[in-house]
Amino acid sequence: MKLVFLGPPGSGKGTYASRICEQKGWAHISTGDLFRENLKKQTEIGMKAKKYMDEGALVPDDIVIGMLKERLEKDDCKKGFILDGFPRTIPQAEAMEKITDTDVVVNLSIPDEVLIEKILARRTCEKCGDIYNVADIRFGPNKEHHMPPVNPRVGGVCDKCGGKLVSRSDETKEVIENRLKVYRKQTEPLIKYYREKGLIRDVDVTGPPSIMVPKILGAIGEE
Ligand code: AMP
């Protein structure tokens, strides 16, 4: 299956995509992770992307599209994949159509006030990119939705690889607010774009990954 996950920063795209891909044997393709890897290795792409990432702005389309095209050619994509964080603009979506077709687009919704709290509490493994969250969040009109913390077994240490858990450098309040603004302006128009193509499945984020993963699998007909 070829999937796109749409949703504002902090909606949980990376966490849900990683768990679903692990279950299904699909490739999890996060353009944000690809940029962070390039930055670590100080490649030309990483150096070009850095200033945009630091500000919470989007990296120019031609750089992202070239990087994605190369990634989709790898063998692990043959069984299926989830694109997490791509496309983020209409021109990216149009370019993608020339590279691959798309079966379903999952549109994750979550209130803004929850997003900021959630992103500030996110901890990412600096080695393998695994994601944790130290916040205990209740929201909804009657606080009926609960997102308990996703803690590692040992504080500050990744369960999967033993790497150190850190806050990403683009996870300050100022940069997060800019990333949300950029999402509303440049990425949200994709919801209408894909809805008109009949590809959207709307999913409200209402709980921890143990609730969200089966909910998303149900929405895409893969339960
Ligand atoms: P993410 O990990 O998805 O939040 O992405 C982190 C940063 O990488 C973003 O704030 C952008 O600067 C950059 N980035 C990731 N994916 C894209 C994309 N599809 N288009 C442009 N910039 C991107």
mmCIF file of C-alpha atoms and ligand atoms in Angstrom:
data_model
loop_
_atom_site.group_PDB
_atom_site.id
_atom_site.type_symbol
_atom_site.label_atom_id
_atom_site.label_comp_id
_atom_site.label_asym_id
_atom_site.label_seq_id
_atom_site.Cartn_x
_atom_site.Cartn_y
_atom_site.Cartn_z
ATOM 1 C CA MET A 1 0.000 0.000 0.000
ATOM 2 C CA LYS A 2 1.196 3.511 -0.831
ATOM 3 C CA LEU A 3 0.189 5.961 1.841
ATOM 4 C CA VAL A 4 0.633 9.641 2.641
ATOM 5 C CA PHE A 5 0.234 10.912 6.220
ATOM 6 C CA LEU A 6 -0.917 14.529 6.408
ATOM 7 C CA GLY A 7 -1.191 16.421 9.670
ATOM 8 C CA PRO A 8 0.364 19.365 11.501
ATOM 9 C CA PRO A 9 3.733 19.006 13.233
ATOM 10 C CA GLY A 10 3.123 17.150 16.497
ATOM 11 C CA SER A 11 0.028 15.271 15.308
ATOM 12 C CA GLY A 12 1.890 11.975 15.683
ATOM 13 C CA LYS A 13 2.590 11.175 12.007
ATOM 14 C CA GLY A 14 6.084 9.868 12.730
ATOM 15 C CA THR A 15 5.082 7.679 15.675
ATOM 16 C CA TYR A 16 2.057 6.099 13.965
ATOM 17 C CA ALA A 17 3.867 5.674 10.626
ATOM 18 C CA SER A 18 6.807 3.963 12.279
ATOM 19 C CA ARG A 19 4.604 1.514 14.236
ATOM 20 C CA ILE A 20 2.361 0.698 11.263
ATOM 21 C CA CYS A 21 5.335 0.169 8.933
ATOM 22 C CA GLU A 22 6.941 -2.152 11.479
ATOM 23 C CA GLN A 23 3.719 -4.222 11.639
ATOM 24 C CA LYS A 24 3.148 -4.317 7.895
ATOM 25 C CA GLY A 25 6.711 -4.519 6.604
ATOM 26 C CA TRP A 26 6.350 -1.234 4.713
ATOM 27 C CA ALA A 27 9.028 1.460 4.382
ATOM 28 C CA HIS A 28 8.636 4.503 6.632
ATOM 29 C CA ILE A 29 9.848 7.506 4.682
ATOM 30 C CA SER A 30 10.168 10.708 6.701
ATOM 31 C CA THR A 31 11.652 13.565 4.703
ATOM 32 C CA GLY A 32 12.417 15.339 8.019
ATOM 33 C CA ASP A 33 14.463 12.284 9.137
ATOM 34 C CA LEU A 34 16.214 12.150 5.750
ATOM 35 C CA PHE A 35 17.208 15.816 6.131
ATOM 36 C CA ARG A 36 18.399 15.234 9.714
ATOM 37 C CA GLU A 37 20.551 12.277 8.532
ATOM 38 C CA ASN A 38 21.989 14.438 5.751
ATOM 39 C CA LEU A 39 22.726 17.187 8.271
ATOM 40 C CA LYS A 40 24.537 14.768 10.587
ATOM 41 C CA LYS A 41 26.670 13.490 7.696
ATOM 42 C CA GLN A 42 27.182 17.076 6.496
ATOM 43 C CA THR A 43 26.196 16.240 2.928
ATOM 44 C CA GLU A 44 25.448 18.932 0.364
ATOM 45 C CA ILE A 45 21.678 18.372 0.825
ATOM 46 C CA GLY A 46 22.070 18.664 4.605
ATOM 47 C CA MET A 47 24.011 21.907 4.331
ATOM 48 C CA LYS A 48 21.435 23.380 1.937
ATOM 49 C CA ALA A 49 18.501 22.356 4.169
ATOM 50 C CA LYS A 50 19.933 23.548 7.493
ATOM 51 C CA LYS A 51 18.931 27.214 7.424
ATOM 52 C CA TYR A 52 15.326 26.412 6.474
ATOM 53 C CA MET A 53 15.014 23.717 9.145
ATOM 54 C CA ASP A 54 16.449 26.006 11.839
ATOM 55 C CA GLU A 55 13.702 28.554 11.123
ATOM 56 C CA GLY A 56 10.898 26.016 10.764
ATOM 57 C CA ALA A 57 10.545 26.986 7.081
ATOM 58 C CA LEU A 58 10.176 24.539 4.201
ATOM 59 C CA VAL A 59 13.231 23.402 2.270
ATOM 60 C CA PRO A 60 12.828 24.357 -1.450
ATOM 61 C CA ASP A 61 10.742 21.891 -3.449
ATOM 62 C CA ASP A 62 13.465 20.875 -5.945
ATOM 63 C CA ILE A 63 15.800 19.705 -3.150
ATOM 64 C CA VAL A 64 13.067 17.679 -1.373
ATOM 65 C CA ILE A 65 11.680 16.136 -4.558
ATOM 66 C CA GLY A 66 15.119 14.964 -5.754
ATOM 67 C CA MET A 67 15.845 13.410 -2.360
ATOM 68 C CA LEU A 68 12.450 11.658 -2.228
ATOM 69 C CA LYS A 69 12.728 10.297 -5.767
ATOM 70 C CA GLU A 70 16.030 8.645 -4.905
ATOM 71 C CA ARG A 71 14.586 7.168 -1.683
ATOM 72 C CA LEU A 72 11.518 5.698 -3.450
ATOM 73 C CA GLU A 73 13.786 3.809 -5.848
ATOM 74 C CA LYS A 74 15.149 1.648 -2.996
ATOM 75 C CA ASP A 75 14.027 -1.987 -2.782
ATOM 76 C CA ASP A 76 12.332 -1.702 0.626
ATOM 77 C CA CYS A 77 9.608 0.486 -0.940
ATOM 78 C CA LYS A 78 8.334 -2.311 -3.205
ATOM 79 C CA LYS A 79 6.005 -3.835 -0.584
ATOM 80 C CA GLY A 80 4.495 -0.484 0.340
ATOM 81 C CA PHE A 81 5.413 2.726 2.144
ATOM 82 C CA ILE A 82 4.155 5.569 4.273
ATOM 83 C CA LEU A 83 5.281 9.067 3.401
ATOM 84 C CA ASP A 84 5.543 11.103 6.599
ATOM 85 C CA GLY A 85 6.071 14.819 6.031
ATOM 86 C CA PHE A 86 5.860 14.671 2.224
ATOM 87 C CA PRO A 87 4.244 16.208 0.220
ATOM 88 C CA ARG A 88 4.060 19.530 2.055
ATOM 89 C CA THR A 89 3.127 21.771 -0.905
ATOM 90 C CA ILE A 90 0.911 21.405 -3.978
ATOM 91 C CA PRO A 91 3.947 21.461 -6.348
ATOM 92 C CA GLN A 92 5.463 18.587 -4.298
ATOM 93 C CA ALA A 93 2.211 16.599 -4.662
ATOM 94 C CA GLU A 94 2.161 17.253 -8.413
ATOM 95 C CA ALA A 95 5.807 16.193 -8.757
ATOM 96 C CA MET A 96 5.099 13.047 -6.748
ATOM 97 C CA GLU A 97 2.366 12.016 -9.156
ATOM 98 C CA LYS A 98 5.045 11.715 -11.845
ATOM 99 C CA ILE A 99 7.084 9.397 -9.595
ATOM 100 C CA THR A 100 4.447 7.169 -7.950
ATOM 101 C CA ASP A 101 0.700 6.740 -7.464
ATOM 102 C CA THR A 102 -0.968 7.061 -4.039
ATOM 103 C CA ASP A 103 -3.624 4.717 -2.596
ATOM 104 C CA VAL A 104 -4.775 6.647 0.479
ATOM 105 C CA VAL A 105 -4.024 9.926 2.265
ATOM 106 C CA VAL A 106 -4.578 9.869 6.041
ATOM 107 C CA ASN A 107 -5.468 13.317 7.402
ATOM 108 C CA LEU A 108 -4.720 13.545 11.135
ATOM 109 C CA SER A 109 -6.543 16.291 13.113
ATOM 110 C CA ILE A 110 -5.678 17.528 16.583
ATOM 111 C CA PRO A 111 -6.379 20.862 18.374
ATOM 112 C CA ASP A 112 -3.579 23.494 18.150
ATOM 113 C CA GLU A 113 -3.184 23.934 21.921
ATOM 114 C CA VAL A 114 -2.469 20.212 22.291
ATOM 115 C CA LEU A 115 0.112 20.317 19.506
ATOM 116 C CA ILE A 116 2.389 22.860 21.135
ATOM 117 C CA GLU A 117 2.303 21.070 24.513
ATOM 118 C CA LYS A 118 2.959 17.765 22.782
ATOM 119 C CA ILE A 119 5.881 18.967 20.641
ATOM 120 C CA LEU A 120 7.591 20.689 23.585
ATOM 121 C CA ALA A 121 7.448 17.362 25.451
ATOM 122 C CA ARG A 122 8.729 15.246 22.559
ATOM 123 C CA ARG A 123 12.052 13.444 22.974
ATOM 124 C CA THR A 124 13.781 11.940 19.927
ATOM 125 C CA CYS A 125 16.601 9.418 19.874
ATOM 126 C CA GLU A 126 19.622 11.185 18.389
ATOM 127 C CA LYS A 127 20.867 7.868 16.993
ATOM 128 C CA CYS A 128 17.832 6.078 15.451
ATOM 129 C CA GLY A 129 15.098 8.768 15.507
ATOM 130 C CA ASP A 130 12.679 6.789 17.728
ATOM 131 C CA ILE A 131 10.129 9.115 19.350
ATOM 132 C CA TYR A 132 8.966 9.405 22.994
ATOM 133 C CA ASN A 133 6.844 11.952 24.849
ATOM 134 C CA VAL A 134 7.020 13.028 28.485
ATOM 135 C CA ALA A 135 3.705 14.968 28.619
ATOM 136 C CA ASP A 136 0.485 13.707 30.189
ATOM 137 C CA ILE A 137 -2.210 15.504 28.173
ATOM 138 C CA ARG A 138 -6.006 15.553 28.589
ATOM 139 C CA PHE A 139 -8.150 17.426 26.080
ATOM 140 C CA GLY A 140 -11.610 17.664 24.495
ATOM 141 C CA PRO A 141 -14.725 19.536 25.751
ATOM 142 C CA ASN A 142 -14.918 17.295 28.844
ATOM 143 C CA LYS A 143 -11.220 16.344 28.884
ATOM 144 C CA GLU A 144 -12.349 12.950 27.636
ATOM 145 C CA HIS A 145 -9.281 12.383 25.446
ATOM 146 C CA HIS A 146 -6.131 11.247 27.204
ATOM 147 C CA MET A 147 -2.595 11.063 25.854
ATOM 148 C CA PRO A 148 -0.453 9.510 28.562
ATOM 149 C CA PRO A 149 3.323 9.874 28.337
ATOM 150 C CA VAL A 150 5.250 7.535 26.032
ATOM 151 C CA ASN A 151 8.272 7.076 28.292
ATOM 152 C CA PRO A 152 11.376 4.989 27.591
ATOM 153 C CA ARG A 153 12.063 2.094 30.021
ATOM 154 C CA VAL A 154 15.140 3.956 31.304
ATOM 155 C CA GLY A 155 14.911 7.768 31.528
ATOM 156 C CA GLY A 156 16.675 9.608 28.690
ATOM 157 C CA VAL A 157 17.697 6.376 26.892
ATOM 158 C CA CYS A 158 16.161 4.926 23.705
ATOM 159 C CA ASP A 159 14.498 1.490 24.181
ATOM 160 C CA LYS A 160 15.423 0.412 20.661
ATOM 161 C CA CYS A 161 19.112 1.295 20.347
ATOM 162 C CA GLY A 162 20.292 2.753 23.668
ATOM 163 C CA GLY A 163 20.854 6.185 22.049
ATOM 164 C CA LYS A 164 20.445 9.466 23.963
ATOM 165 C CA LEU A 165 16.977 11.107 23.901
ATOM 166 C CA VAL A 166 17.022 14.813 23.085
ATOM 167 C CA SER A 167 14.695 17.667 22.111
ATOM 168 C CA ARG A 168 15.166 18.544 18.434
ATOM 169 C CA SER A 169 16.758 21.933 17.754
ATOM 170 C CA ASP A 170 13.578 23.041 15.909
ATOM 171 C CA GLU A 171 11.418 22.289 18.960
ATOM 172 C CA THR A 172 11.550 25.679 20.696
ATOM 173 C CA LYS A 173 8.213 27.486 21.150
ATOM 174 C CA GLU A 174 9.137 30.166 18.593
ATOM 175 C CA VAL A 175 10.133 27.707 15.853
ATOM 176 C CA ILE A 176 7.107 25.464 16.574
ATOM 177 C CA GLU A 177 4.750 28.423 16.134
ATOM 178 C CA ASN A 178 6.394 29.181 12.794
ATOM 179 C CA ARG A 179 6.147 25.523 11.712
ATOM 180 C CA LEU A 180 2.418 25.598 12.501
ATOM 181 C CA LYS A 181 1.971 28.808 10.483
ATOM 182 C CA VAL A 182 3.862 27.270 7.553
ATOM 183 C CA TYR A 183 1.683 24.145 7.824
ATOM 184 C CA ARG A 184 -1.565 26.179 7.685
ATOM 185 C CA LYS A 185 -0.425 28.227 4.726
ATOM 186 C CA GLN A 186 1.525 25.784 2.570
ATOM 187 C CA THR A 187 0.496 22.253 3.538
ATOM 188 C CA GLU A 188 -3.175 22.486 4.564
ATOM 189 C CA PRO A 189 -4.310 23.221 0.966
ATOM 190 C CA LEU A 190 -3.285 19.610 0.238
ATOM 191 C CA ILE A 191 -6.295 18.366 2.237
ATOM 192 C CA LYS A 192 -8.675 19.913 -0.302
ATOM 193 C CA TYR A 193 -6.423 18.806 -3.168
ATOM 194 C CA TYR A 194 -6.536 15.147 -2.086
ATOM 195 C CA ARG A 195 -10.197 15.302 -0.965
ATOM 196 C CA GLU A 196 -11.164 16.261 -4.524
ATOM 197 C CA LYS A 197 -9.318 13.168 -5.722
ATOM 198 C CA GLY A 198 -11.306 11.034 -3.243
ATOM 199 C CA LEU A 199 -8.152 9.864 -1.434
ATOM 200 C CA ILE A 200 -8.611 11.374 2.051
ATOM 201 C CA ARG A 201 -9.427 9.374 5.207
ATOM 202 C CA ASP A 202 -9.974 11.739 8.163
ATOM 203 C CA VAL A 203 -8.737 10.515 11.529
ATOM 204 C CA ASP A 204 -9.060 12.522 14.789
ATOM 205 C CA VAL A 205 -6.168 12.088 17.179
ATOM 206 C CA THR A 206 -7.860 11.124 20.445
ATOM 207 C CA GLY A 207 -5.429 9.002 22.414
ATOM 208 C CA PRO A 208 -2.088 7.228 22.734
ATOM 209 C CA PRO A 209 -0.482 5.162 19.946
ATOM 210 C CA SER A 210 -2.161 1.979 21.291
ATOM 211 C CA ILE A 211 -5.524 3.534 20.332
ATOM 212 C CA MET A 212 -4.390 5.485 17.277
ATOM 213 C CA VAL A 213 -2.588 2.679 15.420
ATOM 214 C CA PRO A 214 -5.684 0.384 15.217
ATOM 215 C CA LYS A 215 -7.868 3.421 14.475
ATOM 216 C CA ILE A 216 -5.694 4.386 11.487
ATOM 217 C CA LEU A 217 -5.446 0.765 10.279
ATOM 218 C CA GLY A 218 -9.280 0.632 10.390
ATOM 219 C CA ALA A 219 -9.557 3.882 8.421
ATOM 220 C CA ILE A 220 -7.317 2.546 5.637
ATOM 221 C CA GLY A 221 -8.992 -0.885 5.546
ATOM 222 C CA GLU A 222 -5.949 -2.781 6.866
ATOM 223 C CA GLU A 223 -7.193 -3.878 10.312
HETATM 224 P P1 AMP B 1 9.613 17.115 10.177
HETATM 225 O O1 AMP B 1 10.546 16.167 10.843
HETATM 226 O O2 AMP B 1 8.686 16.448 9.210
HETATM 227 O O3 AMP B 1 8.891 17.998 11.154
HETATM 228 O O4 AMP B 1 10.524 18.091 9.284
HETATM 229 C C1 AMP B 1 11.541 18.912 9.864
HETATM 230 C C2 AMP B 1 11.927 20.005 8.886
HETATM 231 O O5 AMP B 1 12.461 19.429 7.685
HETATM 232 C C3 AMP B 1 10.772 20.880 8.397
HETATM 233 O O6 AMP B 1 10.457 21.932 9.317
HETATM 234 C C4 AMP B 1 11.334 21.402 7.073
HETATM 235 O O7 AMP B 1 12.298 22.408 7.286
HETATM 236 C C5 AMP B 1 12.068 20.171 6.536
HETATM 237 N N1 AMP B 1 11.178 19.336 5.703
HETATM 238 C C6 AMP B 1 10.774 18.057 5.959
HETATM 239 N N2 AMP B 1 9.983 17.587 4.979
HETATM 240 C C7 AMP B 1 9.853 18.602 4.084
HETATM 241 C C8 AMP B 1 9.149 18.749 2.860
HETATM 242 N N3 AMP B 1 8.394 17.769 2.353
HETATM 243 N N4 AMP B 1 9.260 19.931 2.196
HETATM 244 C C9 AMP B 1 10.027 20.931 2.674
HETATM 245 N N5 AMP B 1 10.705 20.875 3.835
HETATM 246 C C10 AMP B 1 10.629 19.710 4.536
#
